[in-house]
Coordinates of C-alpha atoms and ligand atoms in Angstrom, one line a residue:
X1 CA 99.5 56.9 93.5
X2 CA 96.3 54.8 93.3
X3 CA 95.0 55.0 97.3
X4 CA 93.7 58.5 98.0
X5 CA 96.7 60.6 99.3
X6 CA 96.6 61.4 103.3
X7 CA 97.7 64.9 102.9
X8 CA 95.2 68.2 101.3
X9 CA 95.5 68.4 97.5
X10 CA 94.4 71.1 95.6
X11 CA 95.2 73.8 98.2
X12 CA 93.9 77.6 97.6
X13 CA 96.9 80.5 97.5
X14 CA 95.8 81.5 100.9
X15 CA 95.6 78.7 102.3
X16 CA 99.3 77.7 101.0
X17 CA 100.9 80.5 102.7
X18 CA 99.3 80.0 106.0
X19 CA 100.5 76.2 105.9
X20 CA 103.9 77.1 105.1
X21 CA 103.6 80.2 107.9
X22 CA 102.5 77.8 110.2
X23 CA 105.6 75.9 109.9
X24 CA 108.0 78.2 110.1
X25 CA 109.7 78.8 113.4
X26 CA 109.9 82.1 115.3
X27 CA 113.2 84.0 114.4
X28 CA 113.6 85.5 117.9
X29 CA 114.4 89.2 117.5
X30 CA 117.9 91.5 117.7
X31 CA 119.1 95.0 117.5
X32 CA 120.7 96.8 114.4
X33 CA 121.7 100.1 114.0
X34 CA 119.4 101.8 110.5
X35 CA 122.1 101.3 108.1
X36 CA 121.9 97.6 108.6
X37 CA 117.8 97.2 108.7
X38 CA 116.8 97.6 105.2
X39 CA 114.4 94.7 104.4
X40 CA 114.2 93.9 108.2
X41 CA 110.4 93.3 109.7
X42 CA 110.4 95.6 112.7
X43 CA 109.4 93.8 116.1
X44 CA 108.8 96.9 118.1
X45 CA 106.4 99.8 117.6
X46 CA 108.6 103.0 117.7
X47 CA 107.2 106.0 119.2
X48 CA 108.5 110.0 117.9
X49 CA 111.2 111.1 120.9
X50 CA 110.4 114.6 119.1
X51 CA 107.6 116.2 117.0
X52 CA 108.4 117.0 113.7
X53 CA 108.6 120.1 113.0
X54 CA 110.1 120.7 116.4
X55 CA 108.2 124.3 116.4
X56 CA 106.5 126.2 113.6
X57 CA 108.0 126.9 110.4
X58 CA 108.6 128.4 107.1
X59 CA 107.8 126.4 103.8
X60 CA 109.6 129.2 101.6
X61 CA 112.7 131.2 101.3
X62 CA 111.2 135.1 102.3
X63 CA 109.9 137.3 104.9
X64 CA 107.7 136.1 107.7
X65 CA 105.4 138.7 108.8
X66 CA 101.6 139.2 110.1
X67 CA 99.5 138.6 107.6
X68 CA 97.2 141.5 108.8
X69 CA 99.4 143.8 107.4
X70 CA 99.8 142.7 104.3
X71 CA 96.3 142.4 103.0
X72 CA 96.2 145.3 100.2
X73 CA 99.4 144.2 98.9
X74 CA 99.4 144.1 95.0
X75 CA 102.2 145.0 92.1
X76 CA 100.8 148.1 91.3
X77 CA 100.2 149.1 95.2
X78 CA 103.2 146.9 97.2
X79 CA 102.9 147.0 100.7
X80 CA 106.2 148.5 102.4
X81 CA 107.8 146.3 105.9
X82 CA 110.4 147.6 107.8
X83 CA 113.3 144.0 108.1
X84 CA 113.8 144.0 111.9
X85 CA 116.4 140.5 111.5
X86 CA 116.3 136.8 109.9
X87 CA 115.1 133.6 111.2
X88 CA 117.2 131.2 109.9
X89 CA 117.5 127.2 110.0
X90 CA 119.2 126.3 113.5
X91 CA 119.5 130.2 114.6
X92 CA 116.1 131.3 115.1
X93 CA 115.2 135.1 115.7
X94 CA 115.5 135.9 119.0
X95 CA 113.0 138.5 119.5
X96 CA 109.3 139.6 118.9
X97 CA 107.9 140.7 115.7
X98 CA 105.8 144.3 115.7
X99 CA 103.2 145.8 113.7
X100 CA 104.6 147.3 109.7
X101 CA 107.6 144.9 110.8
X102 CA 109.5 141.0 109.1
X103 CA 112.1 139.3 109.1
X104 CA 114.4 137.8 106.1
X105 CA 113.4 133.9 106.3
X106 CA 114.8 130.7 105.6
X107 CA 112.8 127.2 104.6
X108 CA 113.0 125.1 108.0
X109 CA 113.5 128.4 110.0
X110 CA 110.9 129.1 113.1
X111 CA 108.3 131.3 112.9
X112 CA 109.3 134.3 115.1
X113 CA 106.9 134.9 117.9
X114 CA 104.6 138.3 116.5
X115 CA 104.1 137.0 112.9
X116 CA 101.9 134.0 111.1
X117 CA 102.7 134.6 107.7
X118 CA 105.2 133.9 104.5
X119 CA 105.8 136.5 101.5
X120 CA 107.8 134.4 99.4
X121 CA 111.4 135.5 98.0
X122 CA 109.9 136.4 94.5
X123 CA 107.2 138.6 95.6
X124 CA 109.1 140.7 97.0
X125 CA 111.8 144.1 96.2
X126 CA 114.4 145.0 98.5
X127 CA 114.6 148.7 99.3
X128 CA 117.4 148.9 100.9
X129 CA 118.8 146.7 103.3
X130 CA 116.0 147.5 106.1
X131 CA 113.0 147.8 103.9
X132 CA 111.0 145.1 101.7
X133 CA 108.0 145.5 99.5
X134 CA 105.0 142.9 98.9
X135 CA 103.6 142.7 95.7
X136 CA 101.0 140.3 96.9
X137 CA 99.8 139.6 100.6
X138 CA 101.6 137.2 103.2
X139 CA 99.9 133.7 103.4
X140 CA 99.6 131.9 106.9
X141 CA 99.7 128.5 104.3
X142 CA 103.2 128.6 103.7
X143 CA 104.3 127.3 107.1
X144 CA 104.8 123.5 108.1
X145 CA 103.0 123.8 111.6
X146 CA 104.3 122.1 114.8
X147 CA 103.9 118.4 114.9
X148 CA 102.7 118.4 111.1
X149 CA 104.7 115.3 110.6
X150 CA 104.1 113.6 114.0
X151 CA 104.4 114.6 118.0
X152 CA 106.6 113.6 120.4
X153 CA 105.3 110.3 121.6
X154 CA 102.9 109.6 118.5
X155 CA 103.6 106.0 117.8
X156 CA 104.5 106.5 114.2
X157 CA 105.6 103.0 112.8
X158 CA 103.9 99.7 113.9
X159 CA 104.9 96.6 114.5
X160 CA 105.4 93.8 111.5
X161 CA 106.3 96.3 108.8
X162 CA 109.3 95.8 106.5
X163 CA 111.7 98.2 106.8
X164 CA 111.7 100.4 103.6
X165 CA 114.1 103.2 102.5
X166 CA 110.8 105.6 103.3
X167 CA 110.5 104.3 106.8
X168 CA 114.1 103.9 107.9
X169 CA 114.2 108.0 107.2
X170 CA 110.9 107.9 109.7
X171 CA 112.9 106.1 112.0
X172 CA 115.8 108.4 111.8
X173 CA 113.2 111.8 112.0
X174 CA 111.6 110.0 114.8
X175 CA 114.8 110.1 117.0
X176 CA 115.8 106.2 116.8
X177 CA 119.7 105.1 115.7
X178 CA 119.1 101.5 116.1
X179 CA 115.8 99.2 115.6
X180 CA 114.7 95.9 117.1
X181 CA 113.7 93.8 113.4
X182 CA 112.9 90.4 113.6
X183 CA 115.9 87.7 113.2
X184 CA 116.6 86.8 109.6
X185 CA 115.3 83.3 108.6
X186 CA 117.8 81.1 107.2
X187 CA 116.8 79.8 104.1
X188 CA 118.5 76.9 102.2
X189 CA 118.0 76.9 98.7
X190 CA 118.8 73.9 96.4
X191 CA 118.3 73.6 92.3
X192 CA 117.6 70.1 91.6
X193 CA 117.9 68.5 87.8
X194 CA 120.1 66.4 85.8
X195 CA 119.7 68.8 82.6
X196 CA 120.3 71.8 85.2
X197 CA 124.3 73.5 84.8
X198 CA 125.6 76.4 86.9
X199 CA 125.4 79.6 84.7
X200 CA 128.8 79.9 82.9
X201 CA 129.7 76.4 82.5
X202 CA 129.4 74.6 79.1
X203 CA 126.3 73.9 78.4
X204 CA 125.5 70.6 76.4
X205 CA 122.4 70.4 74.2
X206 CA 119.1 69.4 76.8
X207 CA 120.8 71.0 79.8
X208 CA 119.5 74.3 80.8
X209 CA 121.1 77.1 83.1
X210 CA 120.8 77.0 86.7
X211 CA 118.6 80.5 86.7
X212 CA 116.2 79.4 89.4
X213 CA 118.7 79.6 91.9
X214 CA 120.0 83.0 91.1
X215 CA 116.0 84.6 91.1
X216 CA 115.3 82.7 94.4
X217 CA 118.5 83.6 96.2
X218 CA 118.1 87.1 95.4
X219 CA 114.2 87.0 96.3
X220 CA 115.6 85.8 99.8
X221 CA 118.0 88.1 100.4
X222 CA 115.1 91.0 99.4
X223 CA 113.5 89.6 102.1
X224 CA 115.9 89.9 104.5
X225 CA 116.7 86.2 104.7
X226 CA 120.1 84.3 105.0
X227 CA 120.8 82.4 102.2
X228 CA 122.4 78.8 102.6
X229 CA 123.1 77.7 99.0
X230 CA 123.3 74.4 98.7
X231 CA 123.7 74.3 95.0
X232 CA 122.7 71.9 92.8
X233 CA 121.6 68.0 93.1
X234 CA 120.8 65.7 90.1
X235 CA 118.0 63.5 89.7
X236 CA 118.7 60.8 92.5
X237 CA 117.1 59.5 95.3
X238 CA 120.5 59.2 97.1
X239 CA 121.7 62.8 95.8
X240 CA 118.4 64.5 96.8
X241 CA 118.4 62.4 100.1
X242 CA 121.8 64.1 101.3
X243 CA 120.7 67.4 100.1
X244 CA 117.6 66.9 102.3
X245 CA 120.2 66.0 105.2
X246 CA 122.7 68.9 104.8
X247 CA 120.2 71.6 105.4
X248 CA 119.2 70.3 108.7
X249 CA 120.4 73.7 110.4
X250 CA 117.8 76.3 108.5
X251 CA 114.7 77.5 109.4
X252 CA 113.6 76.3 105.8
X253 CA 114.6 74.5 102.5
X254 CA 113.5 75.9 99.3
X255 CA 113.7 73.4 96.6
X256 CA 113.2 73.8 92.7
X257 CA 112.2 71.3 89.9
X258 CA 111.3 67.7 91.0
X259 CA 107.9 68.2 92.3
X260 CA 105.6 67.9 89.4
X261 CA 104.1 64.2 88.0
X262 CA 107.4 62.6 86.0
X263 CA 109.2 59.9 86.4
X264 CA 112.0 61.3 87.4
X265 CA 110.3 64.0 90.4
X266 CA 111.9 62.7 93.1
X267 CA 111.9 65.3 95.8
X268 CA 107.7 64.8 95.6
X269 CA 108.9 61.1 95.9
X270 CA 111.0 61.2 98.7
X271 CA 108.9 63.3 101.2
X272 CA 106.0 61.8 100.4
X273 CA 107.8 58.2 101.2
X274 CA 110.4 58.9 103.6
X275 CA 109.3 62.9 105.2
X276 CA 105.8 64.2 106.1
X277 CA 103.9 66.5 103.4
X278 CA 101.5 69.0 104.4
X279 CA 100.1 69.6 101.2
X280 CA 100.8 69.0 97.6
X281 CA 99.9 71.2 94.5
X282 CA 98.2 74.9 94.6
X283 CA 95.2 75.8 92.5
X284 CA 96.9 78.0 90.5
X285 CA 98.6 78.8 87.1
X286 CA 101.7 79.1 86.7
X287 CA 103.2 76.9 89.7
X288 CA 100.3 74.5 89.9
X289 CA 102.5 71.6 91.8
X290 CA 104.4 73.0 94.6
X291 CA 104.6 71.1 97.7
X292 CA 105.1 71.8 101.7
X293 CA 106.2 69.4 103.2
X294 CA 109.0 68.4 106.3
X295 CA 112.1 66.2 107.0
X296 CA 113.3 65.4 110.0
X297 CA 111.4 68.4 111.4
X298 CA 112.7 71.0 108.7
X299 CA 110.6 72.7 106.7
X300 CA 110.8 71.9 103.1
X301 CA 108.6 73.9 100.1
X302 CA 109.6 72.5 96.9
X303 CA 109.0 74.9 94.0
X304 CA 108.5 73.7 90.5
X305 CA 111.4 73.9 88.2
X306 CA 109.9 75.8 85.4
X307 CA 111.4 79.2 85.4
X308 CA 108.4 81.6 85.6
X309 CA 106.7 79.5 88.0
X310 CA 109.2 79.1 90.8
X311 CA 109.5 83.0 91.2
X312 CA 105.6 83.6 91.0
X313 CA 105.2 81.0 93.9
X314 CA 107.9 82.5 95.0
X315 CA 106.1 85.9 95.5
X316 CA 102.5 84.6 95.9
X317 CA 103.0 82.2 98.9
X318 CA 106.5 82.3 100.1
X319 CA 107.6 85.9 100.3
X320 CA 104.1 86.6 102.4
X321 CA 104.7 83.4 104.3
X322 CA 108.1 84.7 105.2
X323 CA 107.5 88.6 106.0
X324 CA 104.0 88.2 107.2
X325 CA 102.7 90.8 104.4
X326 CA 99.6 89.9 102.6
X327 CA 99.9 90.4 98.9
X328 CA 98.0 93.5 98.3
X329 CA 96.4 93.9 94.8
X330 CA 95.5 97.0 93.1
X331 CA 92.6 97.1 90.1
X332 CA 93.5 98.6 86.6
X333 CA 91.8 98.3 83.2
X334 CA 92.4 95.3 81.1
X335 CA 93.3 96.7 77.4
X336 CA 93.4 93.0 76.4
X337 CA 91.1 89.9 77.3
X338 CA 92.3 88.0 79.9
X339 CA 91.7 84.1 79.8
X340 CA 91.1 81.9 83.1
X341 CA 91.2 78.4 83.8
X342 CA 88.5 75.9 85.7
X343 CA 89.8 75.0 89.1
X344 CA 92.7 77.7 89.1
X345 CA 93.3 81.1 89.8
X346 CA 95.8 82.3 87.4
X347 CA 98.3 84.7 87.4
X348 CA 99.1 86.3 84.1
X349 CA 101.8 88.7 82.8
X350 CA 101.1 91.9 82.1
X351 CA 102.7 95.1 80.8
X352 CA 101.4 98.8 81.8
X353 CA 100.1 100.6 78.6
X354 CA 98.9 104.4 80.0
X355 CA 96.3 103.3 82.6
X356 CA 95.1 99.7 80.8
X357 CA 97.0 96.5 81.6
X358 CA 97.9 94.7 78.6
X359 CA 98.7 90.6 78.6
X360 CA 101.9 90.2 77.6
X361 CA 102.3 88.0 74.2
X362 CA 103.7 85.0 75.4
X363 CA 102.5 83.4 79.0
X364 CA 104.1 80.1 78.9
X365 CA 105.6 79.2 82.4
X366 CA 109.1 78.4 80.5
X367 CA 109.5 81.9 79.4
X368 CA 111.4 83.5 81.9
X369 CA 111.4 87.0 79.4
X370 CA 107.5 86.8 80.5
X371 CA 108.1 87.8 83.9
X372 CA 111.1 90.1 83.3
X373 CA 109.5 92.0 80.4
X374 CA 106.3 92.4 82.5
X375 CA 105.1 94.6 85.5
X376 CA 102.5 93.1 87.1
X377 CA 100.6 89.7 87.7
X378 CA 97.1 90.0 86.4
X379 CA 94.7 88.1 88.7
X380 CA 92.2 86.1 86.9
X381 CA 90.0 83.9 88.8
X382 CA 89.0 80.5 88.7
X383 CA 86.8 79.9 85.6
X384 CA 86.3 83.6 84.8
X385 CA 86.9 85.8 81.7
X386 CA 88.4 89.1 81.7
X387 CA 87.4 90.8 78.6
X388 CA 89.5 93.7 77.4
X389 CA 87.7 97.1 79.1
X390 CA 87.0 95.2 82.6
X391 CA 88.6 96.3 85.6
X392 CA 90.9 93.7 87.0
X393 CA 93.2 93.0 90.0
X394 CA 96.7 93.0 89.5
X395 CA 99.9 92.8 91.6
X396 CA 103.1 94.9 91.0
X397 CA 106.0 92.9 90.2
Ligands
AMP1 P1 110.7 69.9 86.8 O1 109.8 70.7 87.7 O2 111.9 69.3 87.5 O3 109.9 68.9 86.0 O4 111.3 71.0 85.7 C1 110.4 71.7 84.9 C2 111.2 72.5 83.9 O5 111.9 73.5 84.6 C3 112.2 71.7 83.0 O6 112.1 72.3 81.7 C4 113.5 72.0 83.7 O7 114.6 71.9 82.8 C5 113.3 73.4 84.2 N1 114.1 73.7 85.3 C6 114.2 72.9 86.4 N2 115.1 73.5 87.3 C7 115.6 74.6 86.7 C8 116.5 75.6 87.2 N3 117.1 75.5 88.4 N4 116.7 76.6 86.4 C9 116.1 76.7 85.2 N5 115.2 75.8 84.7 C10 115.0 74.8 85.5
MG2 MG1 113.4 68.1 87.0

């Protein structure tokens, strides 16, 4: 390319994400019941139709009692209560509790009306079946109060949130058997390559297994996308041209390998020429040449083909651009130096050592082990140096 190009070069990470965000059409919404919304955004903000605990409770297995009572209670000098009935889980105790008085309790049961205390289980000697002794006092700390959790019409989960294992048990607690979650995207996803083989196949010497389909499809589906696989297209302008065609009906193509500076890139070729591009390489390391662009009105991001870079782009601009959540680092000591680059923020392997972030040995973008092996990105900025002892951002893989 000789005349300057008429589309942005060079973009930042952010500014990626909210290109390809910005192309992306709305999914419309639907209800599921919970066992089907893991990995769903939510599209409504879902109120408590109870409080949680519905009434006062016990922490501990033990006697509930007034803590008044109980005061001078010690092992040498136990404190004697006469058991007046239990308060259990479900079956509360139906009537008042009196002065020198308990009842047996359950964790989960209500707090009888009369007391405001716990003697745990282990503090305490049976005398009888009517009689206990404390060998410590009663605490008012061992109860889960009312509405601890949340109040009936608290609104406990907000909208845009992915739908974890955590929060689908809020949903459940809060009183909700089905959820309104944003439709899934559907997301076409094509390998492109002449040296690239499906993974149990022969493999010839120069061809390479098709692994970038398997990490994509399966960081799609844990983003709660449909996946359209499209499998594999060689390096031809016809090939990649029907490809292009055949995925009219998704909300998005994802694309790997034929978007760097060879000869033979012809997916950068063909929507340069022939579709619109919207921008064309990302200031970063690994995954430096990615490129947004559209055909026919369908969205296309090609990733790069090298292993580790088309999963970090992957997670740094697609994944947000498709669930809406930013990428949220956390900062941790570098036990190793960290090198950056001019011009490009890069995105280093790391393994957890203690509380120190190590670089992992090897952090060339065709070492797939580099990613797997590691547990977070280390985020180095452009032109900076992180020497070992600094603290530095890093995000969780
Ligand atoms: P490209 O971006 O097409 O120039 O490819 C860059 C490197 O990534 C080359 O070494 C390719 O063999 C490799 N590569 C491309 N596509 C895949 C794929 N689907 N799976 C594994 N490696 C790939
Ligand atoms: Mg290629």
């Amino acid at each position: 390319m000789t005349a300057a190009p008429a589309f942005p070069m060079f973009v930042s990470v952010p500014e990626a994400t909210a290109h390809l965000r910005a192309l992306l059409p709305d999914p419309g919404v639907e209800r599921v019941p919970l066992s089907g919304a893991l990995g769903r955004t939510l599209a409504e903000a879902l109120a408590a139709r109870v409080s949680h605990p519905s009434a006062t409770e016990s922490a501990l297995d033990g006697i509930a009692c007034r803590e008044a009572d109980t005061l001078a209670a010690t092992a040498d000098q136990p404190v004697p209560l006469r058991v007046v009935g239990e308060s259990r889980a479900g079956q509360p105790f139906a009537g008042t509790v009196g002065e020198g008085e308990c009842v047996r309790i359950y964790t989960g049961a209500p707090l009888p009306p009369g007391t405001d205390a716990i003697c745990p289980v282990e503090q305490l000697t049976d005398q009888g079946p009517d009689h206990v002794l404390l060998r410590r006092p009663a605490r008012p700390d061992d109860v889960r109060p009312e509405g601890q959790d949340f109040r009936a019409g608290d609104v406990v989960l907000p909208e845009g949130v992915p739908l974890t294992p955590a929060r689908l048990a809020l949903a459940a607690a809060l009183g909700h058997a089905e959820v309104t979650v944003r439709r899934p995207y559907r997301v076409a996803l094509l390998s492109t390559g002449d040296e690239v083989v499906a993974p149990g196949q022969p493999l010839r010497p120069g061809q390479v297994y098709d692994s970038n389909r398997v990490g994509l499809g399966a960081l799609l589906r844990e983003c709660g996308c449909e996946v359209l696989d499209l499998g594999h297209a060689p390096d031809s302008v016809d090939a990649l041209h029907a490809a292009l065609d055949a995925a009219g009906g998704a909300d998005l193509l994802l694309t790997s390998g034929g978007v760097s500076m060879g000869r033979y890139d012809f997916m950068r070729d063909l929507l340069i020429e022939r579709g619109t591009v919207t921008f064309w390489k990302v200031r970063m390391r690994p995954g430096g040449p990615a490129l947004l662009g559209r055909w026919a009105g369908l969205p296309v991001f090609g990733l790069p083909g090298n292993p580790v870079s088309s999963l970090v782009v992957f997670g740094l601009i697609v994944r947000p651009a498709l669930t809406g959540q930013p990428l949220r680092p956390v900062r941790l000591r570098a036990g190793t130096e960290f090198r950056g680059v001019p011009d490009k923020t890069v995105y280093a392997r790391g393994v957890l050592r203690g509380a120190e972030v190590h670089a992992y040995r090897q952090q060339s973008s065709g070492v797939l082990r580099s990613l797997s092996d590691s547990d977070v990105l280390v985020i180095v900025p452009e032109g900076q140096e992180v020497p070992a002892g600094a603290d530095v951002d890093v995000l969780l893989l």
